[in-house]
Amino acid sequence: MQPLSAQGQLPGEQEDDYNLKDTNPQLGERWPNGGAFGGRGWMTGGERYTTTYDLVEQMFYLYVRVVKAKDLPPSSLTGSCDPYVEVKLGNYKGRTRHFERKTNPEWNQVFAFSKDRVQSSSLEVLVKDKEMAGRDDYLGRVVFDLNEVPTRVPPDSPLAPQWYRLEDRRGEGKVRGEVMVAVWMGTQADEAFPDAWHSDAATVHGEGVFNIRSKVYVSPKLWYLRVNVIEAQDVVASDRNRLPEVFVKAQIGNQVLRTKICPSRTPNPLWNEDLVFVTAEPFEEHLSITVEDQVHPSKEDVLGKINLPLSAFEKRLDHRPVQSRWFNLEKYGFGSMEGDRRKELKFSSRIHLRVCLEGGYHVLDESTMYISDQRPTAKQLWKQPVGILEVGILGAKGLLPMKMKDGRGCTDAYCVAKYGQKWVRTRTIIQTFNPKWNEQYTWEVYDPCTVITLGVFDNTHLGGSNGGESNAARDSRIGKVRIRLSTLEAHRIYTHSYPLLVLHPHGLKKMGELQLAFRFTTLSLANMIYIYGQPLLPKMHYLHPFTVNQLDNLRYQAMNIVARRLGRAEPPLRKEVVEYMLDVDSHMWSMRRSKANFFRIKSLVSGMISVGRWFDNVCNWKNPITSVLVHVLFLILIWYPELILPTLCFYLFLVGLWNYRFRPRHPPHMDTKLSWAEAVNPDELDEEFDTFPTCKPHDVVRMRYDRLRSVAGRIQTVVGDIATQGERFESLLGWRDPRATSLFILFCLCTAVVLYATPFRVVVLVGGLYCLRHPRFRSKMPSVPSNFFKRLPARSDSLL
């Protein structure tokens, strides 16, 4: 079901609706008067503030831990007891699993009832005997007065459960049996919260219970496997009257790569080619090597094969060469049926390989434009974190109905956040368009020039009586938010409501708003400044770089591996969720994206045109005072040319200070105008959402159309890269990255002072000799100014 759009709004209202909004939530934990019910808790004497969950709104829950029971009476009919416990609070009921024929059961289950929905002053814990037919037998109960329930505040130790004698239904006397229970009032900061049964999701049963809980996931540890195919010996074709045209095919799982055909027909072919794969720990697949003969363009004969375990290969951390090894190939088709013929083989074909697991690279599974982690695979090469990122996922507002249930639209929303190797998934809030999660998570930050991605999805795997969805259903995407950490001021709490924007085949739709609170804390300012001069990726990416096509293919394989591994967790983080968070289709051709990148470049060029118009006005004396001042400055610089560079640096310093007044007050968000999403044509949307390959009927048109889209996608990327470089120039003095702009204007000030005191001829001489220095004195690593520039933020963060 496609959600309804908000096309009935006026243009001005719609534009404001797409903007980021400030919110003022009541963050932090507050315990007024020592408790939530009647002030009889443990805490007295004002309010207590804690910092564990200081970026979310406080939510109170009544917790009931049912531990075990003893001495339960057997049934008079069956002579045995199949006990379970039912916890009842008003209209809400939760029940434990039942045990067959056990008078001393142990459940150890926790129930959580939201305080906002409590409409009763007493809590009942009923112990029942499950009958095979008819009504369950009543064994006894314990009643708690909510006004007497204590309040627990972490980091206090958990409340100790107590034994309670069971009483009869009317409460007039005690009956046989005891139950161990603990009841307390707490918040979502309680350790029991994640695994508790929630009254808000009482309609979810069966496997759906696991799919609504909040979980933390860790991406698998990814490695690049480099297979250097050097040569082979004694390769004999099936037809001994011809010399083979040999190539090598390597396969890991569903990744298949092959070398070129050896140009010379010989039984001892030589290739010396590198084949690079992506693999993940623990290593489950084997490396399969086959030597094949190209008999015909449509026929290939396998001449030999070998399977090698990945755990047997060396892990290297730098570019030092790995020792090569010879491997004997098994004759293809020589199996157990031909075991006697093995004795007839005096010689076997051999292949020469150099195989290693690369630990010095960062395995890219996300676009470098929105990268959240640049650390190499090997932990030995990791550096200390430079900061802490804390994110409070408060809730969402105004979500649209995503599916139909009982004749009306509903949404079961959850939020996923991804930064580095850590993924988090909030609990699913059932059947509401304004869910409140109020969950807080923390990440270590190793590089501030990274992006955290948060996505909101509709859960279609609740099972039980809630719709009966099948496992083949896909969780619908509601929207996504990206935040670049370098645009955040340190130690400041940001509370904003972000619009959730999604482009559908029928146009742009606002799916709701996501309310977030986040704080970036720096651990060492000196270390942070040092990071800005370092390369964006590990040095192996620069010493032995991959080609653009290799990176695209390897990233696609890495995304598949991450999606497959996270899909095996319990509950699974499904493939459609992982692909949406990792921007799996960001490389596809789109007329809308091309237009957006074109107008990004146009906006940069328009600034240069404005400078040209200003100079033309000076020449034409439109403003006589300005023209006179420019003439005086021109004459001074001609008379004293050594003042040109220091004056320019000082001018940039003043411009940077002036622009500080107009610095952005909040992080960037999805910009509909920049993305060219509001004025997109229907035929362009039809092209963007067309399948790849296209579904056009004629084969020739399909081939030409796909080729056009592939080529245009590369052009689109180049245009976007050009626009990104220009926007990084703008951000030097634009305060989008406060630390980078501060460093740059301080550099300009220091440079201006040095250049004022240094003769101009000396500056030119030193600069010229440095640019013309011998290659021996050059490094393959990027320079500090280049690294600093590449870390500057661009407006690509705001693209849909």
Short mmCIF file of N, CA, C and O in Angstrom, two decimals, residues 383-384 386 446-449 524-536 739 743 784 787-788 791:
data_model
loop_
_atom_site.label_atom_id
_atom_site.label_comp_id
_atom_site.label_asym_id
_atom_site.label_seq_id
_atom_site.Cartn_x
_atom_site.Cartn_y
_atom_site.Cartn_z
N LYS A 383 43.50 3.28 15.85
CA LYS A 383 43.97 4.30 16.77
C LYS A 383 42.91 4.55 17.84
O LYS A 383 41.81 4.02 17.78
N GLN A 384 43.25 5.35 18.81
CA GLN A 384 42.33 5.63 19.90
C GLN A 384 41.16 6.50 19.41
O GLN A 384 41.32 7.32 18.51
N VAL A 386 38.51 9.53 19.16
CA VAL A 386 38.69 10.96 19.38
C VAL A 386 37.44 11.60 19.97
O VAL A 386 37.46 12.78 20.34
N TYR A 446 35.99 7.57 15.77
CA TYR A 446 37.41 7.54 15.44
C TYR A 446 37.78 8.60 14.42
O TYR A 446 38.95 8.87 14.21
N ASP A 447 36.79 9.17 13.76
CA ASP A 447 37.02 10.22 12.78
C ASP A 447 35.77 11.10 12.73
O ASP A 447 34.67 10.58 12.52
N PRO A 448 35.90 12.41 12.95
CA PRO A 448 34.70 13.26 12.95
C PRO A 448 34.10 13.48 11.57
O PRO A 448 32.92 13.86 11.48
N CYS A 449 34.86 13.24 10.51
CA CYS A 449 34.36 13.49 9.15
C CYS A 449 33.62 12.25 8.65
O CYS A 449 33.95 11.70 7.58
N SER A 524 39.81 14.75 22.95
CA SER A 524 41.09 15.46 22.89
C SER A 524 41.05 16.42 21.71
O SER A 524 40.92 15.99 20.56
N LEU A 525 41.14 17.71 21.98
CA LEU A 525 41.11 18.70 20.90
C LEU A 525 42.35 18.57 20.02
O LEU A 525 42.26 18.68 18.79
N ALA A 526 43.51 18.30 20.63
CA ALA A 526 44.74 18.16 19.84
C ALA A 526 44.65 16.96 18.89
O ALA A 526 45.05 17.04 17.73
N ASN A 527 44.11 15.85 19.40
CA ASN A 527 43.95 14.67 18.55
C ASN A 527 42.96 14.93 17.43
O ASN A 527 43.12 14.45 16.31
N MET A 528 41.91 15.71 17.73
CA MET A 528 40.93 16.05 16.71
C MET A 528 41.55 16.89 15.60
O MET A 528 41.30 16.66 14.41
N ILE A 529 42.37 17.86 15.97
CA ILE A 529 43.03 18.70 14.97
C ILE A 529 44.00 17.87 14.14
O ILE A 529 44.12 18.05 12.92
N TYR A 530 44.68 16.92 14.78
CA TYR A 530 45.62 16.05 14.07
C TYR A 530 44.90 15.21 13.02
O TYR A 530 45.43 14.98 11.93
N ILE A 531 43.67 14.77 13.32
CA ILE A 531 42.90 13.93 12.39
C ILE A 531 42.66 14.67 11.08
O ILE A 531 42.67 14.06 10.00
N TYR A 532 42.45 16.00 11.13
CA TYR A 532 42.12 16.74 9.92
C TYR A 532 43.27 16.76 8.91
O TYR A 532 43.05 17.06 7.74
N GLY A 533 44.47 16.45 9.34
CA GLY A 533 45.58 16.40 8.40
C GLY A 533 45.93 15.01 7.93
O GLY A 533 46.89 14.84 7.17
N GLN A 534 45.14 14.00 8.33
CA GLN A 534 45.42 12.62 7.97
C GLN A 534 44.61 12.20 6.75
O GLN A 534 43.56 12.78 6.45
N PRO A 535 45.09 11.18 6.00
CA PRO A 535 44.31 10.68 4.86
C PRO A 535 42.95 10.15 5.30
O PRO A 535 42.78 9.67 6.42
N LEU A 536 41.98 10.25 4.39
CA LEU A 536 40.62 9.83 4.73
C LEU A 536 40.55 8.32 4.93
O LEU A 536 39.83 7.85 5.82
N ARG A 739 35.25 23.25 13.33
CA ARG A 739 36.67 23.04 13.60
C ARG A 739 37.52 23.30 12.37
O ARG A 739 38.59 23.90 12.46
N LEU A 743 40.39 26.20 12.01
CA LEU A 743 41.77 25.91 11.64
C LEU A 743 42.20 26.72 10.42
O LEU A 743 43.32 27.25 10.37
N VAL A 784 49.16 17.09 3.58
CA VAL A 784 48.27 17.55 4.65
C VAL A 784 47.18 18.49 4.12
O VAL A 784 46.01 18.33 4.47
N ASN A 787 44.58 16.31 2.39
CA ASN A 787 43.76 15.56 3.35
C ASN A 787 42.76 16.47 4.05
O ASN A 787 41.60 16.09 4.25
N PHE A 788 43.21 17.66 4.42
CA PHE A 788 42.31 18.61 5.06
C PHE A 788 41.15 18.97 4.14
O PHE A 788 39.99 19.03 4.55
N ARG A 791 38.40 16.35 3.70
CA ARG A 791 37.56 16.14 4.87
C ARG A 791 36.50 17.22 5.04
O ARG A 791 35.64 17.11 5.92
#
